[in-house]
Coordinates of C-alpha atoms and ligand atoms in Angstrom, one line a residue:
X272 CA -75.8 26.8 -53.4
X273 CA -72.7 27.8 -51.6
X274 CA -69.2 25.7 -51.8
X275 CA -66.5 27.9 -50.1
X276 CA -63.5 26.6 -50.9
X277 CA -64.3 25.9 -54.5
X278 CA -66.4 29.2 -55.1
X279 CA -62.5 31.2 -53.2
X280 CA -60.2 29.1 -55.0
X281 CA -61.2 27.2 -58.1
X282 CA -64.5 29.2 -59.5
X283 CA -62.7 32.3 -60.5
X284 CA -60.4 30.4 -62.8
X285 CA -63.5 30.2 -65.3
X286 CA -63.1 32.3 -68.0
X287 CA -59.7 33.7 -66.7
X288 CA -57.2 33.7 -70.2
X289 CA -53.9 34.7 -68.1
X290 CA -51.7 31.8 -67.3
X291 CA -52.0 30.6 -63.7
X292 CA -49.1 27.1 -64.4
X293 CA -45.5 27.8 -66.1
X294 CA -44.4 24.3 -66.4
X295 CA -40.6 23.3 -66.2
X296 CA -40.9 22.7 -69.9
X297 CA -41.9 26.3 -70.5
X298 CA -45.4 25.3 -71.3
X299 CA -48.5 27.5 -70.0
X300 CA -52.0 26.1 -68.7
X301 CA -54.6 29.3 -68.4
X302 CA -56.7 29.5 -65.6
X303 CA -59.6 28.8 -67.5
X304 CA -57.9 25.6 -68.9
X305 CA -57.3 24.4 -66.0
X306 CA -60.8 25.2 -64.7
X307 CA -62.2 23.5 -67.4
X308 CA -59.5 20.4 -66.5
X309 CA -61.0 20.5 -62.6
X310 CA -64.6 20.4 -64.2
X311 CA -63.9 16.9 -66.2
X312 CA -61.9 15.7 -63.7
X313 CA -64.8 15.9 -61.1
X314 CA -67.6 14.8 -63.5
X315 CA -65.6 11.6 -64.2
X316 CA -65.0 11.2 -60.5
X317 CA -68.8 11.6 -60.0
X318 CA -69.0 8.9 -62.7
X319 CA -66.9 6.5 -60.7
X320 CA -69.2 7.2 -57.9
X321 CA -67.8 9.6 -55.5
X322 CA -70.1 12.3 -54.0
X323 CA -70.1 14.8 -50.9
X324 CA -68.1 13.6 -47.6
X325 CA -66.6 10.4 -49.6
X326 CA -62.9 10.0 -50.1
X327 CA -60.7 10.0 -52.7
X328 CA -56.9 8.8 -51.4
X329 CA -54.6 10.0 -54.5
X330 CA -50.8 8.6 -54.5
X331 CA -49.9 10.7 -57.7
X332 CA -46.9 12.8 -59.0
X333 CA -47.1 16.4 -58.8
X334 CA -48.3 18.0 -62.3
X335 CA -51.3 20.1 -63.4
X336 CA -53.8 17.3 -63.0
X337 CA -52.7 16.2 -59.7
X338 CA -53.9 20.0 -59.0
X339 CA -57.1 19.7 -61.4
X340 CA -57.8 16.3 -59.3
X341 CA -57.8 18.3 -55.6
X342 CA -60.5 20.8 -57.7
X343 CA -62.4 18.4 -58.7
X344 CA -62.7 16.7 -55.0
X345 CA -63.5 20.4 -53.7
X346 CA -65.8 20.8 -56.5
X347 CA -68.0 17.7 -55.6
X348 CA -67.5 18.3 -52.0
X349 CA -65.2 15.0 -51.4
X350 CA -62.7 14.8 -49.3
X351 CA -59.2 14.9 -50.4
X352 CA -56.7 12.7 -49.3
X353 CA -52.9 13.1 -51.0
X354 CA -50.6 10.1 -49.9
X355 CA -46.7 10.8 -49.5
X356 CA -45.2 8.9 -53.2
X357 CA -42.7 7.2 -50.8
X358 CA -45.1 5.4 -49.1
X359 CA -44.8 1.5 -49.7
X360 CA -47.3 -0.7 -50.4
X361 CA -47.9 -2.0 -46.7
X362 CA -48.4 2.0 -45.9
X363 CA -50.7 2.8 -48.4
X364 CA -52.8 -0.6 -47.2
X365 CA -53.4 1.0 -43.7
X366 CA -54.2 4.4 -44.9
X367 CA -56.8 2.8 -47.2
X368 CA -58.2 0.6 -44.7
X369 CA -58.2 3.6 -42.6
X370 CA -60.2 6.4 -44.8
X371 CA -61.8 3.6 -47.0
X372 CA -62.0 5.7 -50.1
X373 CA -64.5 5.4 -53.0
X374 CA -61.7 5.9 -55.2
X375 CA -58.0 5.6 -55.0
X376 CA -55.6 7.7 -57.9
X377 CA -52.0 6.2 -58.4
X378 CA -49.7 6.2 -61.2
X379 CA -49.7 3.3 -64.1
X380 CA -46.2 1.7 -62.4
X381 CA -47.8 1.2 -59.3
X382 CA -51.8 0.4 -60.2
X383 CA -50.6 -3.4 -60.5
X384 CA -49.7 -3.9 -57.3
X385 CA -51.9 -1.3 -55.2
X386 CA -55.5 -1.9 -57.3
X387 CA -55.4 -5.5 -55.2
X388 CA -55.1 -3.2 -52.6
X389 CA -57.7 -0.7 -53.1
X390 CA -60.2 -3.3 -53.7
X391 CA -59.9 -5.1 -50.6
X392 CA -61.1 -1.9 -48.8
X393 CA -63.7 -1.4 -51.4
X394 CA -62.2 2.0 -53.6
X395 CA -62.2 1.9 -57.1
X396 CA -58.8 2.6 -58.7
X397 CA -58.0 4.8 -61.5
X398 CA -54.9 5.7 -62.9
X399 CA -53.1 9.5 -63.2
X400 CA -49.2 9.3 -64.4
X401 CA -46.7 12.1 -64.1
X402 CA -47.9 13.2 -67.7
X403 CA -51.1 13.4 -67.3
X404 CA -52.3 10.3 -68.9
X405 CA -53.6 7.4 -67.6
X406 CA -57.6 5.4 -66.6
X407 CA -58.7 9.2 -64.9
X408 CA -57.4 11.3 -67.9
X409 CA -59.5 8.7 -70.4
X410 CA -62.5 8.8 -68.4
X411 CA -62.2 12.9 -68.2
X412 CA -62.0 13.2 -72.0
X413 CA -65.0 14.1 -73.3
X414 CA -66.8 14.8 -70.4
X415 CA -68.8 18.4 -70.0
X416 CA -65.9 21.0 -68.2
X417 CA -68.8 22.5 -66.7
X418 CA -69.7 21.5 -63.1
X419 CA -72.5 22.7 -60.7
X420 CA -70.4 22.8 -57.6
X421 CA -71.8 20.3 -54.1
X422 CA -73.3 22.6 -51.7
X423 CA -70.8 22.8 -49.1
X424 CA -70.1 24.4 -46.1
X425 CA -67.2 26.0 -43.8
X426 CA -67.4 22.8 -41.0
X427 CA -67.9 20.0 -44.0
X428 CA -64.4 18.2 -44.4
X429 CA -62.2 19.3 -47.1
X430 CA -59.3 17.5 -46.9
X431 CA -57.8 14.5 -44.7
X432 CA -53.9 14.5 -44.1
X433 CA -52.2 11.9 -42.7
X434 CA -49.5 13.0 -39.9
X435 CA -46.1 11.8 -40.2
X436 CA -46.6 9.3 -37.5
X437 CA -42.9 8.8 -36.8
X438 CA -44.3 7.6 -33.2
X439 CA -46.7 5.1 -33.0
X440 CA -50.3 4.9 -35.9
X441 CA -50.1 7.6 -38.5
X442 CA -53.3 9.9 -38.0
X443 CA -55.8 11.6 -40.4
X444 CA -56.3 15.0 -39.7
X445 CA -59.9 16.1 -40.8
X446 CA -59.5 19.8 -42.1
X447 CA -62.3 21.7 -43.2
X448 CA -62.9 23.8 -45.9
X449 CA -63.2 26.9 -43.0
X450 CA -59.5 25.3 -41.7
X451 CA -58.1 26.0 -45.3
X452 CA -60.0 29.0 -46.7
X453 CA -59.5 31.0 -43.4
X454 CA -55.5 30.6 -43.2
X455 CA -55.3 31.0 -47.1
X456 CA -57.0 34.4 -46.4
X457 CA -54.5 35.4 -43.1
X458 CA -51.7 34.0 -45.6
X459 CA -52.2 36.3 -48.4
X460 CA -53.2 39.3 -46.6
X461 CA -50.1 38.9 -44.3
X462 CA -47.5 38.4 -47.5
X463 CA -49.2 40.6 -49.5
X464 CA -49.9 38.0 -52.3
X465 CA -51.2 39.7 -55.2
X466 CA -52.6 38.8 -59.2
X467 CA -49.8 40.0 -60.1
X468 CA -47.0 37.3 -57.9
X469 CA -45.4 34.3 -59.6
X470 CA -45.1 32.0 -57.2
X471 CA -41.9 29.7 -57.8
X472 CA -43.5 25.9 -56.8
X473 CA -41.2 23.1 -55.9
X474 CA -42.6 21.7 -53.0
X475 CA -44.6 18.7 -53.4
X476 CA -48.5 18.6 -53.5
X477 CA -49.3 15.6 -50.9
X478 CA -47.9 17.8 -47.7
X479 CA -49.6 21.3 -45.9
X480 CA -46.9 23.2 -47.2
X481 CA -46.7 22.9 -51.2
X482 CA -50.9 21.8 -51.1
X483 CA -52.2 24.3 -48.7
X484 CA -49.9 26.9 -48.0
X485 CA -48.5 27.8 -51.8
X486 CA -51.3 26.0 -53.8
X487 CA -54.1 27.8 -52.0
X488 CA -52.6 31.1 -51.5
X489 CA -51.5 31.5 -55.1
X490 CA -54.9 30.4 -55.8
X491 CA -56.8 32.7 -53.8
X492 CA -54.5 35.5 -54.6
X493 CA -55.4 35.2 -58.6
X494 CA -51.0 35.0 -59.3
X495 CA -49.7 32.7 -61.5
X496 CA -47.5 29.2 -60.1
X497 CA -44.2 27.9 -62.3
X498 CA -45.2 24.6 -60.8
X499 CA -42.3 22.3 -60.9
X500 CA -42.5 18.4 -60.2
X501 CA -39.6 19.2 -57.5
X502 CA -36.5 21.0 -56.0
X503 CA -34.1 20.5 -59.2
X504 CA -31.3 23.0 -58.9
X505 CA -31.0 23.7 -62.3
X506 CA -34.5 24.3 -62.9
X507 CA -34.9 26.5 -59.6
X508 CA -31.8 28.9 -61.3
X509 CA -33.7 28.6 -64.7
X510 CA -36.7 29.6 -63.4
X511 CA -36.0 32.2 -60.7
X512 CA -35.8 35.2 -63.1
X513 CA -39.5 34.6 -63.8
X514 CA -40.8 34.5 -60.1
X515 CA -41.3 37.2 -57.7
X516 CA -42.1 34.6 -54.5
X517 CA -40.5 31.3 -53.5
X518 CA -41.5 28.5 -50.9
X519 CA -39.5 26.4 -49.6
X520 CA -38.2 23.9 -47.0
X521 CA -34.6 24.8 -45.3
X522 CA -33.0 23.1 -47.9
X523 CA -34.0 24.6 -50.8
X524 CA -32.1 27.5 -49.1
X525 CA -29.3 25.4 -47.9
X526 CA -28.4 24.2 -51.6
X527 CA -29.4 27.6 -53.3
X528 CA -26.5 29.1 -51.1
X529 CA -24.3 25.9 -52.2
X530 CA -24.7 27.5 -55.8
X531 CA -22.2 30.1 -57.0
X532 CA -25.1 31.2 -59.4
X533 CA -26.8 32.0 -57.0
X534 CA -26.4 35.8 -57.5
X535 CA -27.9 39.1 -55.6
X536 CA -28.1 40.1 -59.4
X537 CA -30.6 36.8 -60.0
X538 CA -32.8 37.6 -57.3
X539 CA -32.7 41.1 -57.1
X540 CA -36.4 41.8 -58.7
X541 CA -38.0 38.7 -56.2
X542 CA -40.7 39.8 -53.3
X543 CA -40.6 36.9 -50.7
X544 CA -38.8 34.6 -49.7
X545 CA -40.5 31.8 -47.1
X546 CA -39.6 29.0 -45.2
X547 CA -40.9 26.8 -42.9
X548 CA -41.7 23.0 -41.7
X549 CA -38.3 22.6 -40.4
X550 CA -36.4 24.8 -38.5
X551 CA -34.0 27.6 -40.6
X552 CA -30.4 27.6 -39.1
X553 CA -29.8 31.0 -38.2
X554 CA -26.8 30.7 -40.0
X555 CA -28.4 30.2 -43.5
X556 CA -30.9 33.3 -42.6
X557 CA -27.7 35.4 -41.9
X558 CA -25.9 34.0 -45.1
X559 CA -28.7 34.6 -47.5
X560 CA -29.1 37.6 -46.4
X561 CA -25.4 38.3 -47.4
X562 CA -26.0 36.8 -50.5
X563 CA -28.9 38.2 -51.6
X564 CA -30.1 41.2 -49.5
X565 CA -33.4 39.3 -48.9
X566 CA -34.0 38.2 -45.1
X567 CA -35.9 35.3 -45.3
X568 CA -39.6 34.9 -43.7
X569 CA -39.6 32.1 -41.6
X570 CA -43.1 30.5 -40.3
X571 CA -44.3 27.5 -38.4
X572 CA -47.2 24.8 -39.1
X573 CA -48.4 21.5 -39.1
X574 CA -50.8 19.5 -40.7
X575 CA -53.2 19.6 -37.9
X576 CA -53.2 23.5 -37.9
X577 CA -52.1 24.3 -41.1
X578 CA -50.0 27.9 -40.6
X579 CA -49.9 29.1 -36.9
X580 CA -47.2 31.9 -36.5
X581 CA -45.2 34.2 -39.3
X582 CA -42.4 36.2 -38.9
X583 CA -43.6 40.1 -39.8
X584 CA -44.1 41.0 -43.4
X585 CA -42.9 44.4 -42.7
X586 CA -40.7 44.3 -39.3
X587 CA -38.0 42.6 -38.3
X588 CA -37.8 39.1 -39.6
X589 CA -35.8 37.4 -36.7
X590 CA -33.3 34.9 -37.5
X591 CA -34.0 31.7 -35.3
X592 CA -37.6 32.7 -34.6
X593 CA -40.7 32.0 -36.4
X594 CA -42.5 35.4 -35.7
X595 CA -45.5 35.9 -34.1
X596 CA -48.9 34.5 -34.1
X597 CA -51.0 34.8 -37.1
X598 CA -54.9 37.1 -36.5
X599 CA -57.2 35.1 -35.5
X600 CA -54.4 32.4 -34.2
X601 CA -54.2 32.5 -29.8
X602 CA -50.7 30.7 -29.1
X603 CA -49.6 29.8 -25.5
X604 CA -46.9 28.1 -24.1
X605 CA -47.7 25.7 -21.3
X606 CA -45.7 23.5 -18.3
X607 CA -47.4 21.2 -15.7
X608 CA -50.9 22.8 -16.8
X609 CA -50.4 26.7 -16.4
X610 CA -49.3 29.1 -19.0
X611 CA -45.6 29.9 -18.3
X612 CA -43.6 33.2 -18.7
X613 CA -42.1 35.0 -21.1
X614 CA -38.6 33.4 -22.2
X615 CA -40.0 30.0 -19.8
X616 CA -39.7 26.8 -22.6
X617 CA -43.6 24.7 -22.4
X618 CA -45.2 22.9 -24.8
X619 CA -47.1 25.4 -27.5
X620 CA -50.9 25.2 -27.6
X621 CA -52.7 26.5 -30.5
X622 CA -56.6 27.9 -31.2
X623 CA -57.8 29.4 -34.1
X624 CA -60.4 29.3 -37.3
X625 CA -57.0 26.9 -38.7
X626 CA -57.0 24.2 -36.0
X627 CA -58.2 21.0 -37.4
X628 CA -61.8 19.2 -36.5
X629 CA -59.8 16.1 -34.9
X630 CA -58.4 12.8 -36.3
X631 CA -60.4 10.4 -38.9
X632 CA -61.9 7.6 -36.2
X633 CA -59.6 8.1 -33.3
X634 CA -61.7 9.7 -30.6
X635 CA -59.5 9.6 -28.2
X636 CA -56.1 10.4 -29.6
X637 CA -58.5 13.5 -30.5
X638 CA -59.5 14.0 -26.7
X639 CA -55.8 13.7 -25.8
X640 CA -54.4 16.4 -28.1
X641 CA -57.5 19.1 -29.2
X642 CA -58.6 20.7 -24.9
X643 CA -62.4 20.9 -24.4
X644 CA -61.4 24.6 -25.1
X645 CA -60.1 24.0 -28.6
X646 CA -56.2 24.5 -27.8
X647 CA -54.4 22.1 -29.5
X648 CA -51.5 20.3 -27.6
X649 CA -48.7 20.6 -30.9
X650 CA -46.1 18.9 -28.7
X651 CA -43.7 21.6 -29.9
X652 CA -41.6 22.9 -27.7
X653 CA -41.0 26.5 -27.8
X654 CA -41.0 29.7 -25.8
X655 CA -42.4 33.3 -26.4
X656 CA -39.7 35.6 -26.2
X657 CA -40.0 38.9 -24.6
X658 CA -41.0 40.8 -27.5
X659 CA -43.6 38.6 -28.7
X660 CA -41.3 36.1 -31.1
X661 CA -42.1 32.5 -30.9
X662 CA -39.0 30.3 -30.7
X663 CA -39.0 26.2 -31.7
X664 CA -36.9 24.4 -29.0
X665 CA -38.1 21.2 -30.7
X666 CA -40.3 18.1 -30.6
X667 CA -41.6 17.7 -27.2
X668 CA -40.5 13.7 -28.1
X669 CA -37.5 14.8 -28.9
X670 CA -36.5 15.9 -25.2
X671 CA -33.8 14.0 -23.6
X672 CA -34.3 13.2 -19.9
X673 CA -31.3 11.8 -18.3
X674 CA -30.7 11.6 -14.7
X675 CA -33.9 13.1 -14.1
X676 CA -32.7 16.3 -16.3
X677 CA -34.7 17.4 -19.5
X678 CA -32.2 18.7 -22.0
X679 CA -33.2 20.1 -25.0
X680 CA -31.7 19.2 -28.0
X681 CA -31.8 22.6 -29.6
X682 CA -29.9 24.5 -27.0
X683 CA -26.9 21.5 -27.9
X684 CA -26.9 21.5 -31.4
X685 CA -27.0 25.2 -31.7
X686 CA -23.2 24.9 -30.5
X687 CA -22.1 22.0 -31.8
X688 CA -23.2 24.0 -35.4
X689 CA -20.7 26.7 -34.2
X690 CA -18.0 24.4 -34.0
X691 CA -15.8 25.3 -37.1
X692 CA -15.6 21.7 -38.7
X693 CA -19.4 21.0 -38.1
X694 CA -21.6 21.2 -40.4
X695 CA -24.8 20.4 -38.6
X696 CA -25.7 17.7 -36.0
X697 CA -28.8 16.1 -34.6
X698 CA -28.4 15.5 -30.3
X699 CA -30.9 12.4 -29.4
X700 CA -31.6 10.5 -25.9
X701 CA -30.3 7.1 -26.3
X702 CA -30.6 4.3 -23.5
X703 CA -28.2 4.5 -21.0
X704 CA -27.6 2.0 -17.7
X705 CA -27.3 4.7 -15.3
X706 CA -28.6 7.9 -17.2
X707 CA -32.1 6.4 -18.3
X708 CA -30.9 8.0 -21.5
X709 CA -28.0 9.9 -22.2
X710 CA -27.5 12.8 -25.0
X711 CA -25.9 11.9 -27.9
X712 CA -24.4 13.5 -31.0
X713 CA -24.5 13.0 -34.3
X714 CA -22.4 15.0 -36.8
X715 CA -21.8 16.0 -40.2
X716 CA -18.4 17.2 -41.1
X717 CA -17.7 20.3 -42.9
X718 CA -16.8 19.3 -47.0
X719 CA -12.6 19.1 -46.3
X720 CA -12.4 18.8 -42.9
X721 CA -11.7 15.8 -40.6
X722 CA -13.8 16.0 -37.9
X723 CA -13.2 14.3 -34.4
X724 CA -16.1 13.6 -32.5
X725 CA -13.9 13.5 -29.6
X726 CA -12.9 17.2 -30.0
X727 CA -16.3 18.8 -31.1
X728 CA -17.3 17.8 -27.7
X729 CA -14.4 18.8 -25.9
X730 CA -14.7 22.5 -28.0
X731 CA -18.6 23.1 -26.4
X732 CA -17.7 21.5 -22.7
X733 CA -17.1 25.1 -20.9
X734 CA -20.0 26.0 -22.3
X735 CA -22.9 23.7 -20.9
X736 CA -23.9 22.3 -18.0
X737 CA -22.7 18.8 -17.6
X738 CA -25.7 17.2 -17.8
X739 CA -26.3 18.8 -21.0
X740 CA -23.3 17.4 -22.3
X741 CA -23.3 14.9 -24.9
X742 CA -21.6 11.4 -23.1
X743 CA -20.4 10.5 -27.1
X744 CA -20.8 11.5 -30.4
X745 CA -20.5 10.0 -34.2
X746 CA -19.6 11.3 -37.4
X747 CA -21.7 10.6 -40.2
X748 CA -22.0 11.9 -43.8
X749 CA -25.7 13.0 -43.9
X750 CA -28.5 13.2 -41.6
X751 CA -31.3 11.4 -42.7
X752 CA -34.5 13.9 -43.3
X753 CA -37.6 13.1 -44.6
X754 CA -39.0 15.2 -47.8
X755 CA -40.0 18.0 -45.9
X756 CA -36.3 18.4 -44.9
X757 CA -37.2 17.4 -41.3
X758 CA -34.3 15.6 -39.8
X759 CA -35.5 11.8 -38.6
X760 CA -35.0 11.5 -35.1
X761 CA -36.4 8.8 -34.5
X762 CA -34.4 6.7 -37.6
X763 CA -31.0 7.8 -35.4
X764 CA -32.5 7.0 -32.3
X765 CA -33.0 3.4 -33.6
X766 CA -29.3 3.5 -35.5
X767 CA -27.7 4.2 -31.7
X768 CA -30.1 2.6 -29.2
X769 CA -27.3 -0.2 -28.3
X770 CA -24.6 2.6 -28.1
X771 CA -24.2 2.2 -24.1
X772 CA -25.3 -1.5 -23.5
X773 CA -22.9 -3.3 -21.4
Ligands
AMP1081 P1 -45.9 18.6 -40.6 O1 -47.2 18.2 -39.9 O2 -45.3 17.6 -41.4 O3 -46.1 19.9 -41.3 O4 -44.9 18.9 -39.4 C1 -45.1 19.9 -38.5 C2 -44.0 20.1 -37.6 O5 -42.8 20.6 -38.3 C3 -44.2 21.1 -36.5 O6 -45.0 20.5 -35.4 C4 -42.8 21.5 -36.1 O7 -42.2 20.5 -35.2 C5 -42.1 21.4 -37.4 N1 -42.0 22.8 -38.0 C6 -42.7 23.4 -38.9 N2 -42.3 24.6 -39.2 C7 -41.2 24.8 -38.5 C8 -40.3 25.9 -38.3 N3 -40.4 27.0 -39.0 N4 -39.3 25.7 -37.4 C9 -39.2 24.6 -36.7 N5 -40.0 23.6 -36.8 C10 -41.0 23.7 -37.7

């Protein structure tokens, strides 16, 4: 009886007395507790019904459990399928009508009004609070923490994620066990993950990045997590001294860097330092590395592919670049159907053992984005540059066309960030009567400063075509981002769509 992904990830925990969680209250869960956690978990899922290929939809918060519960799906060969906790009610209806689950996990304060939910597309709801406690805890205790894994293997469905789906139907994208194990493998060979890391956890479990990428490659690599429910500042500092990797989103950086104690001296003993799903401003690469000495690693991902490319381990890690392509991983940049050249921008294609099998049902939104050749169409933007680094230019949605000109949004907000009293901005298409669209900015002023739309333009006009030029711009306190720290394009492009109506 084989199970990859459990016999890689969760089997060696058995028996293993070191801790593998440090919890923000300083407690310690061994890896055979936990393994023994995974075992009841699953045999109480089996109880409730749920056997190979069947779903399990969790919308839970992040703690030990949470974990024990994607074990347990791995263990009995289910397919695990973690639901953002900002999604409303009406979200969580389509994704279970969508995946139609045997069971659905949410937390006690939301089981009243989601169980109705559930039911109508047939899944059985248990409950699994932030503690720990809840229906799924009671109907663990006293179950055997033994488990004789499903027989599994690498093409049998391991997981089902749910794209962000900020145009049009979110989709599920069907990973497979082979999808995870295989980048976990590249991951911890490339970063040199070892028993002996502490990996500092903040990101959140229902995403690629904090499930996949740091769950799995701690896990695989036999280190030890300090898995905290979130990015609190005060708990990052706390814990820091104690890790010797960290994960993270831009903004973890960004508000580390906002931190006076946030010392060379405090970080001084750390390995690694990562960052991906949104893009790192140069800026904060170059002013960490002031800080601190470390250059940050910056790679790029997506839920369809999990990890695709990673700045070098031992190299140059280039600011504003996201590295190369991971072994096994073929990357090309494509225009009008041919592979351009070097330094050319196209949209980046992407083949490996780590590209997803398709999305849950839809056929041919599958057809449309994974070729007959296995490239998947990412609808990134990007170029390779001469010595091999991949650049993000952006969303491929995300390019303005106006006049019959694509402008890339990147190539405008990179100056506008150089303009001393901004921030950051976000540059967007927005109807226009005679443009089709025009480019438009939106800014954040610099804490102190009085920013003039007006004038930020005015300071980047010598330097841009005129196309390229934003036709006006805002001021604004905060861009809005989603929890991954991506910046919501689509939520300004909505805010400013009557900006040039007559
Ligand atoms: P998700 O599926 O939520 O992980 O989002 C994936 C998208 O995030 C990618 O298609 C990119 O547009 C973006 N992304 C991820 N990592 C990076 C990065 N390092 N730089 C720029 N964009 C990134």
């Amino acid at each position: 009886m084989a199970n990859p992904l459990f016999d890689a990830l969760f089997a060696p925990l058995s028996g293993r007395s070191s801790r593998l969680l440090v919890l923000a209250s300083g407690a310690e869960i061994s890896g055979d507790a936990l393994f023994r956690m995974v075992a009841r978990t699953a045999n109480a899922l089996r109880g409730a019904g749920v056997g190979p290929g069947d779903r399990v939809a969790a919308q839970i918060a992040k703690s030990p459990e949470a974990l024990a519960a994607y074990g347990a799906c791995a263990a009995l060969g289910a397919v695990f399928l973690p639901l953002n906790t900002a999604y409303t009610a009406a979200e969580v209806d389509y994704f279970l009508g969508d995946a139609t689950p045997r069971v659905f996990l949410c937390d006690g304060a939301t089981c009243e009004a989601l169980a109705p939910v559930a039911a109508r597309h047939g899944a059985k709801t248990l409950t699994l609070n932030a503690d720990g406690s809840g229906s799924l805890a009671e109907a663990a205790e006293g179950q055997r923490d033994l488990i004789t894994p499903a027989d599994r293997g690498p093409d049998d469905l391991a997981a089902l994620l749910y794209t962000s789906g900020t145009t049009g139907r979110s989709k599920g994208a069907m990973l497979t066990q082979a999808n995870l194990l295989s980048n976990a493998e590249v991951l911890v060979d490339l970063w040199r993950f070892t028993d002996r890391d502490v990996l500092l956890h903040a990101l959140p479990i229902f995403h690629t990045h904090g499930l996949f990428v740091a769950s799995n490659v701690s896990l695989l690599s036999g280190g030890a997590m300090i898995f905290l429910p979130g990015f609190d500042l005060e708990q990052v500092l706390a814990a820091l001294p104690q890790a010797t990797a960290l994960m993270g989103v831009p903004t973890f950086y960004t508000r580390l860097l906002d931190d006076r104690r946030f010392t060379r001296d405090l970080v001084g003993h750390m390995r690694l330092f990562v960052s991906g799903s949104a893009p790192l401003l140069a800026e904060t690469h170059v002013a960490f590395e002031q800080r601190t000495g470390h250059r940050i690693l910056e790679r790029y991902g997506m839920t369809e592919t999990n990890m695709n490319t990673s700045n070098p381990y031992e190299g140059e890690r280039r600011a504003g670049t996201v590295g190369f392509p991971l072994p096994g991983v073929e990357l090309r940049v494509m225009s009008d159907g041919r592979e351009v050249a070097p330094g050319q921008v196209g949209v980046i294609e992407v083949r490996g053992p780590n590209v997803f099998k398709g999305y849950w049902q839809m056929p041919e939104k599958t057809a449309e984005e994974l070729r007959a050749d296995g490239f998947f169409i990412t609808g990134d933007l990007g170029m390779v540059d001469a010595e091999g680094y991949v650049h993000i230019v952006g969303r491929q949605k995300d390019l303005v066309i106006t006049g019959g000109y694509n402008v890339y949004p990147k190539e405008v907000e990179l100056l506008l960030d150089e303009v001393p009293d901004v921030l950051e901005s976000a540059v967007i298409g927005v109807p226009h009567p005679d443009f089709g669209e025009a480019v438009f900015a939106v800014l954040v002023a610099r804490k102190g400063s009085a920013l003039d739309g007006e004038a930020a333009l005015a300071a980047i006009r010598d330097r841009l075509a005129r196309y390229k030029q934003p036709k006006a711009a805002v001021v604004v306190d905060s861009l809005p981002r989603n929890t991954m720290g991506k910046v919501q394009k689509n939520i300004l492009r909505d805010t400013y769509k009557d900006w040039f109506k007559r």
